[in-house]
Short mmCIF file of C-alpha atoms in Angstrom, two decimals:
data_model
loop_
_atom_site.label_atom_id
_atom_site.label_comp_id
_atom_site.label_asym_id
_atom_site.label_seq_id
_atom_site.Cartn_x
_atom_site.Cartn_y
_atom_site.Cartn_z
CA UNK A 1 100.90 -108.51 -123.85
CA UNK A 2 102.09 -105.73 -126.06
CA UNK A 3 100.70 -105.16 -129.01
CA UNK A 4 103.03 -104.69 -132.72
CA UNK A 5 99.95 -104.21 -134.83
CA UNK A 6 101.61 -107.32 -136.37
CA UNK A 7 101.66 -110.06 -132.83
CA UNK A 8 101.92 -109.72 -129.56
CA UNK A 9 104.97 -109.28 -127.80
CA UNK A 10 105.77 -110.73 -124.30
CA UNK A 11 107.34 -108.69 -121.42
CA UNK A 12 108.26 -107.53 -118.17
CA UNK A 13 108.60 -104.78 -116.85
CA UNK A 14 110.89 -104.66 -113.22
CA UNK A 15 111.41 -101.32 -111.41
CA UNK A 16 111.37 -97.57 -111.60
CA UNK A 17 113.39 -94.91 -112.92
CA UNK A 18 115.55 -94.56 -116.48
CA UNK A 19 114.12 -97.50 -119.14
CA UNK A 20 116.72 -100.32 -119.67
CA UNK A 21 115.62 -102.60 -122.45
CA UNK A 22 117.32 -105.94 -121.91
CA UNK A 23 118.02 -107.08 -126.16
CA UNK A 24 118.68 -110.94 -125.75
CA UNK A 25 120.59 -113.57 -127.24
CA UNK A 26 120.03 -115.76 -130.52
CA UNK A 27 117.28 -118.33 -129.20
CA UNK A 28 115.06 -114.95 -128.35
CA UNK A 29 113.63 -115.60 -125.21
CA UNK A 30 114.60 -112.74 -123.01
CA UNK A 31 112.17 -112.38 -119.99
CA UNK A 32 113.65 -115.75 -118.85
CA UNK A 33 116.67 -115.36 -120.23
CA UNK A 34 118.54 -112.72 -118.66
CA UNK A 35 118.77 -114.68 -114.79
CA UNK A 36 117.42 -113.30 -111.96
CA UNK A 37 119.56 -111.64 -110.09
CA UNK A 38 121.29 -109.17 -113.09
CA UNK A 39 117.19 -108.11 -113.60
CA UNK A 40 116.87 -107.57 -109.80
CA UNK A 41 120.21 -105.62 -109.11
CA UNK A 42 119.46 -103.66 -112.62
CA UNK A 43 115.85 -102.96 -111.24
CA UNK A 44 117.26 -101.60 -107.97
CA UNK A 45 118.13 -98.21 -110.24
CA UNK A 46 115.69 -98.17 -112.98
CA UNK A 47 112.70 -99.35 -114.99
CA UNK A 48 114.45 -103.04 -116.65
CA UNK A 49 112.06 -104.31 -119.45
CA UNK A 50 112.87 -107.62 -121.51
CA UNK A 51 110.66 -109.29 -123.93
CA UNK A 52 110.33 -112.16 -125.75
CA UNK A 53 111.00 -111.44 -129.56
CA UNK A 54 107.69 -112.64 -131.77
CA UNK A 55 107.29 -116.19 -132.25
CA UNK A 56 109.36 -117.28 -129.30
CA UNK A 57 108.69 -118.03 -125.59
CA UNK A 58 105.57 -116.63 -124.93
CA UNK A 59 104.82 -113.93 -127.60
CA UNK A 60 103.39 -114.64 -130.72
CA UNK A 61 103.50 -114.73 -134.68
CA UNK A 62 106.68 -116.12 -136.43
CA UNK A 63 110.54 -115.55 -136.09
CA UNK A 64 111.95 -112.86 -137.94
CA UNK A 65 114.49 -113.05 -141.06
CA UNK A 66 115.89 -110.01 -140.44
CA UNK A 67 117.89 -107.88 -138.34
CA UNK A 68 115.98 -104.52 -139.20
CA UNK A 69 112.72 -106.55 -138.37
CA UNK A 70 114.03 -107.13 -135.06
CA UNK A 71 114.90 -103.78 -134.60
CA UNK A 72 111.53 -102.96 -135.82
CA UNK A 73 109.22 -105.45 -133.14
CA UNK A 74 111.69 -103.98 -130.61
CA UNK A 75 111.17 -99.83 -131.31
CA UNK A 76 107.30 -101.21 -131.53
CA UNK A 77 107.66 -102.81 -128.45
CA UNK A 78 109.94 -99.64 -126.96
CA UNK A 79 106.54 -97.32 -128.37
CA UNK A 80 103.99 -100.04 -126.91
CA UNK A 81 105.35 -99.87 -123.96
CA UNK A 82 104.72 -95.55 -123.28
CA UNK A 83 108.24 -95.93 -122.15
CA UNK A 84 110.64 -93.09 -120.76
CA UNK A 85 112.45 -92.86 -123.92
CA UNK A 86 115.51 -92.13 -125.00
CA UNK A 87 116.41 -95.50 -122.50
CA UNK A 88 119.45 -97.60 -122.31
CA UNK A 89 120.04 -100.33 -124.85
CA UNK A 90 121.63 -103.51 -123.28
CA UNK A 91 122.21 -106.31 -126.36
CA UNK A 92 123.37 -109.41 -125.26
CA UNK A 93 125.39 -112.08 -128.41
CA UNK A 94 123.04 -111.90 -130.96
CA UNK A 95 120.96 -109.25 -129.20
CA UNK A 96 124.04 -107.07 -129.49
CA UNK A 97 123.39 -106.90 -133.59
CA UNK A 98 119.86 -106.47 -132.97
CA UNK A 99 120.82 -103.30 -130.69
CA UNK A 100 123.20 -101.77 -133.67
CA UNK A 101 120.56 -102.47 -135.77
CA UNK A 102 118.26 -100.47 -134.00
CA UNK A 103 120.90 -97.63 -132.40
CA UNK A 104 121.46 -96.66 -136.36
CA UNK A 105 117.94 -97.03 -136.92
CA UNK A 106 115.96 -95.24 -134.21
CA UNK A 107 119.31 -93.17 -133.04
CA UNK A 108 117.83 -90.23 -131.41
CA UNK A 109 116.06 -93.27 -129.06
CA UNK A 110 119.07 -94.46 -127.53
CA UNK A 111 120.63 -92.44 -124.24
CA UNK A 112 123.45 -95.33 -123.95
CA UNK A 113 124.48 -98.56 -125.17
CA UNK A 114 125.69 -101.38 -123.42
CA UNK A 115 127.18 -104.77 -125.71
CA UNK A 116 127.69 -107.75 -123.48
CA UNK A 117 129.67 -110.08 -124.89
CA UNK A 118 128.47 -109.32 -128.86
CA UNK A 119 128.73 -111.56 -131.89
CA UNK A 120 131.31 -109.94 -134.17
CA UNK A 121 130.38 -108.09 -137.60
CA UNK A 122 133.91 -108.31 -138.53
CA UNK A 123 134.95 -111.21 -141.15
CA UNK A 124 136.46 -114.04 -139.03
CA UNK A 125 139.81 -115.69 -139.59
CA UNK A 126 139.81 -119.14 -141.36
CA UNK A 127 138.35 -120.21 -144.64
CA UNK A 128 135.02 -119.37 -145.73
CA UNK A 129 133.95 -122.56 -147.14
CA UNK A 130 134.69 -123.95 -143.63
CA UNK A 131 132.24 -121.44 -142.01
CA UNK A 132 129.48 -121.72 -143.91
CA UNK A 133 129.78 -125.74 -143.36
CA UNK A 134 129.94 -125.15 -140.35
CA UNK A 135 126.81 -122.46 -139.79
CA UNK A 136 125.20 -125.38 -142.18
CA UNK A 137 125.72 -128.95 -139.91
CA UNK A 138 125.40 -126.50 -136.10
CA UNK A 139 121.29 -125.51 -136.59
CA UNK A 140 120.66 -129.44 -138.19
CA UNK A 141 123.25 -130.69 -134.87
CA UNK A 142 120.52 -128.46 -132.94
CA UNK A 143 117.25 -129.76 -134.74
CA UNK A 144 117.55 -133.41 -134.16
CA UNK A 145 119.16 -133.04 -130.74
CA UNK A 146 116.21 -131.18 -130.18
CA UNK A 147 113.74 -134.06 -129.07
CA UNK A 148 115.91 -135.36 -126.92
CA UNK A 149 116.56 -132.13 -124.61
CA UNK A 150 113.17 -131.78 -122.67
CA UNK A 151 111.17 -128.51 -121.77
CA UNK A 152 114.79 -126.67 -123.55
CA UNK A 153 113.34 -128.34 -126.81
CA UNK A 154 112.13 -125.12 -128.22
CA UNK A 155 114.80 -123.11 -127.29
CA UNK A 156 117.15 -124.83 -129.30
CA UNK A 157 114.83 -125.40 -132.31
CA UNK A 158 114.68 -121.20 -131.79
CA UNK A 159 118.34 -120.88 -131.33
CA UNK A 160 118.58 -123.07 -134.98
CA UNK A 161 116.59 -120.55 -137.34
CA UNK A 162 118.39 -117.79 -135.59
CA UNK A 163 121.72 -120.10 -136.73
CA UNK A 164 120.37 -120.60 -139.70
CA UNK A 165 120.21 -117.04 -141.12
CA UNK A 166 123.58 -116.04 -138.92
CA UNK A 167 125.92 -114.79 -141.72
CA UNK A 168 123.56 -112.53 -143.20
CA UNK A 169 122.67 -111.31 -140.06
CA UNK A 170 126.76 -110.75 -139.93
CA UNK A 171 126.59 -108.82 -142.84
CA UNK A 172 123.13 -106.99 -142.33
CA UNK A 173 124.39 -104.73 -139.89
CA UNK A 174 127.87 -104.50 -140.28
CA UNK A 175 126.35 -103.39 -144.43
CA UNK A 176 124.46 -100.82 -141.92
CA UNK A 177 127.27 -100.17 -139.98
CA UNK A 178 128.65 -98.54 -142.86
CA UNK A 179 126.50 -96.13 -144.54
CA UNK A 180 125.39 -94.84 -140.70
CA UNK A 181 126.56 -93.67 -137.33
CA UNK A 182 125.38 -94.42 -133.67
CA UNK A 183 124.46 -91.71 -131.73
CA UNK A 184 126.92 -89.69 -129.75
CA UNK A 185 126.23 -92.09 -126.64
CA UNK A 186 127.95 -93.52 -123.66
CA UNK A 187 128.73 -97.03 -125.27
CA UNK A 188 130.05 -99.74 -123.26
CA UNK A 189 131.55 -103.21 -124.49
CA UNK A 190 131.40 -106.09 -121.78
CA UNK A 191 133.62 -109.25 -122.95
CA UNK A 192 134.41 -112.31 -121.80
CA UNK A 193 137.33 -112.93 -119.99
CA UNK A 194 137.38 -117.13 -119.90
CA UNK A 195 137.64 -118.07 -123.25
CA UNK A 196 139.95 -121.54 -122.98
CA UNK A 197 139.07 -123.42 -126.06
CA UNK A 198 139.53 -120.57 -128.35
CA UNK A 199 142.48 -120.18 -130.89
CA UNK A 200 144.06 -117.24 -130.81
CA UNK A 201 143.45 -116.69 -134.48
CA UNK A 202 139.77 -115.61 -133.21
CA UNK A 203 140.61 -114.34 -129.66
CA UNK A 204 142.45 -111.51 -131.65
CA UNK A 205 139.62 -111.16 -134.11
CA UNK A 206 137.06 -111.01 -130.85
CA UNK A 207 138.86 -108.40 -129.41
CA UNK A 208 139.96 -105.81 -132.43
CA UNK A 209 135.99 -106.17 -133.16
CA UNK A 210 134.86 -105.72 -129.69
CA UNK A 211 137.19 -102.09 -129.43
CA UNK A 212 135.64 -101.39 -132.89
CA UNK A 213 132.52 -101.26 -131.80
CA UNK A 214 133.01 -99.67 -129.07
CA UNK A 215 135.24 -96.71 -131.27
CA UNK A 216 131.55 -96.34 -132.79
CA UNK A 217 131.03 -94.04 -130.39
CA UNK A 218 133.41 -91.03 -128.45
CA UNK A 219 132.57 -92.42 -125.17
CA UNK A 220 132.55 -95.81 -126.24
CA UNK A 221 134.19 -98.30 -123.73
CA UNK A 222 135.89 -102.13 -123.34
CA UNK A 223 135.52 -104.23 -120.03
CA UNK A 224 136.40 -107.07 -119.09
CA UNK A 225 134.18 -109.87 -117.14
CA UNK A 226 137.31 -111.46 -116.16
CA UNK A 227 135.42 -114.72 -114.35
CA UNK A 228 133.30 -115.45 -117.06
CA UNK A 229 132.95 -117.29 -120.44
CA UNK A 230 129.75 -116.17 -123.08
CA UNK A 231 127.01 -116.40 -120.20
CA UNK A 232 128.74 -113.39 -118.89
CA UNK A 233 124.14 -111.95 -117.06
CA UNK A 234 124.25 -115.67 -115.50
CA UNK A 235 127.84 -115.93 -114.84
CA UNK A 236 128.78 -112.68 -113.98
CA UNK A 237 126.29 -110.35 -113.44
CA UNK A 238 127.55 -107.25 -111.64
CA UNK A 239 130.25 -106.74 -115.00
CA UNK A 240 126.78 -105.53 -116.94
CA UNK A 241 125.58 -103.77 -114.53
CA UNK A 242 128.63 -101.71 -113.28
CA UNK A 243 128.48 -101.55 -117.12
CA UNK A 244 124.72 -100.10 -117.04
CA UNK A 245 125.45 -97.90 -114.79
CA UNK A 246 128.73 -95.73 -116.22
CA UNK A 247 126.28 -95.44 -119.17
CA UNK A 248 123.44 -93.87 -116.55
CA UNK A 249 126.07 -91.47 -115.20
CA UNK A 250 125.42 -93.24 -111.88
#
C-alpha cells in the first residue's frame, strides 16, 4: 500500500531490473487486470509494477474525475515506490489516456512508452448527438446489470464511472497534446488485429488515431496483435512483451 498523501494505492511489484509500470483499462483494477501470463513474462526481464487506481480494487479514496488527477496519482505512485526512473510506461485502453497525460506532465521520468489498443483522442466519425446518447446510456446499463453479475459487480460500477467522464477525458488529453510534446523516447502502439463487428469508417478512424499517436515520437512504431481483439494482454500477451522488449532495447 503506497501512501500518496491523499489515499493509499495498492500495488504489486514483480521481477528485477528496469522499471515497467502498467496503467490499466477503464475499470481501474490493474493488480488483477493484466493477466498472470503477461506479468510473469515481463518480470523475467524487468521490475513490473501493477496497481489499482484510487477508489478501485484494493486502493482507498474515490475514483478520480479527470485524467490529470489520475496521471498525478501515477506520479505519486512511482515516487512512493522509490522505483528506478525513468521508467517504461504501458497504457492499455483508457490507461493509454492516463499514460499520455503522464508523459506530457513528467517527460523526464519516461524512458519509453507502450500503448496497448489505446482509446482514440481524435473526433470519431458519426453523429455527435448519437455519440453523446451512447455515452449516457452505456453507464446506465452497466449500473443496472451490475447487481446480477456477482463478483464483477464492483468492476462494472467502476467502469460506469469512467464512462460517465469518457468524452471529457478524451478532450482533456487531446487539448494537452495540442499544447505539449511527448519526450523523444522509444514508443510502440500495439493495436488489435481482430475487430469483426466494427464498421469500416470506425476502423479507419482508429487506425489513423493510432498512427498519429505513434507519430508523437521520432522513434514511434505500430505493431498489430493479429490474434487478439481489444483484450490483447489476455489474448496475445506476447505482443506486449515484444513491444516492451523493443522499447527497452532488448
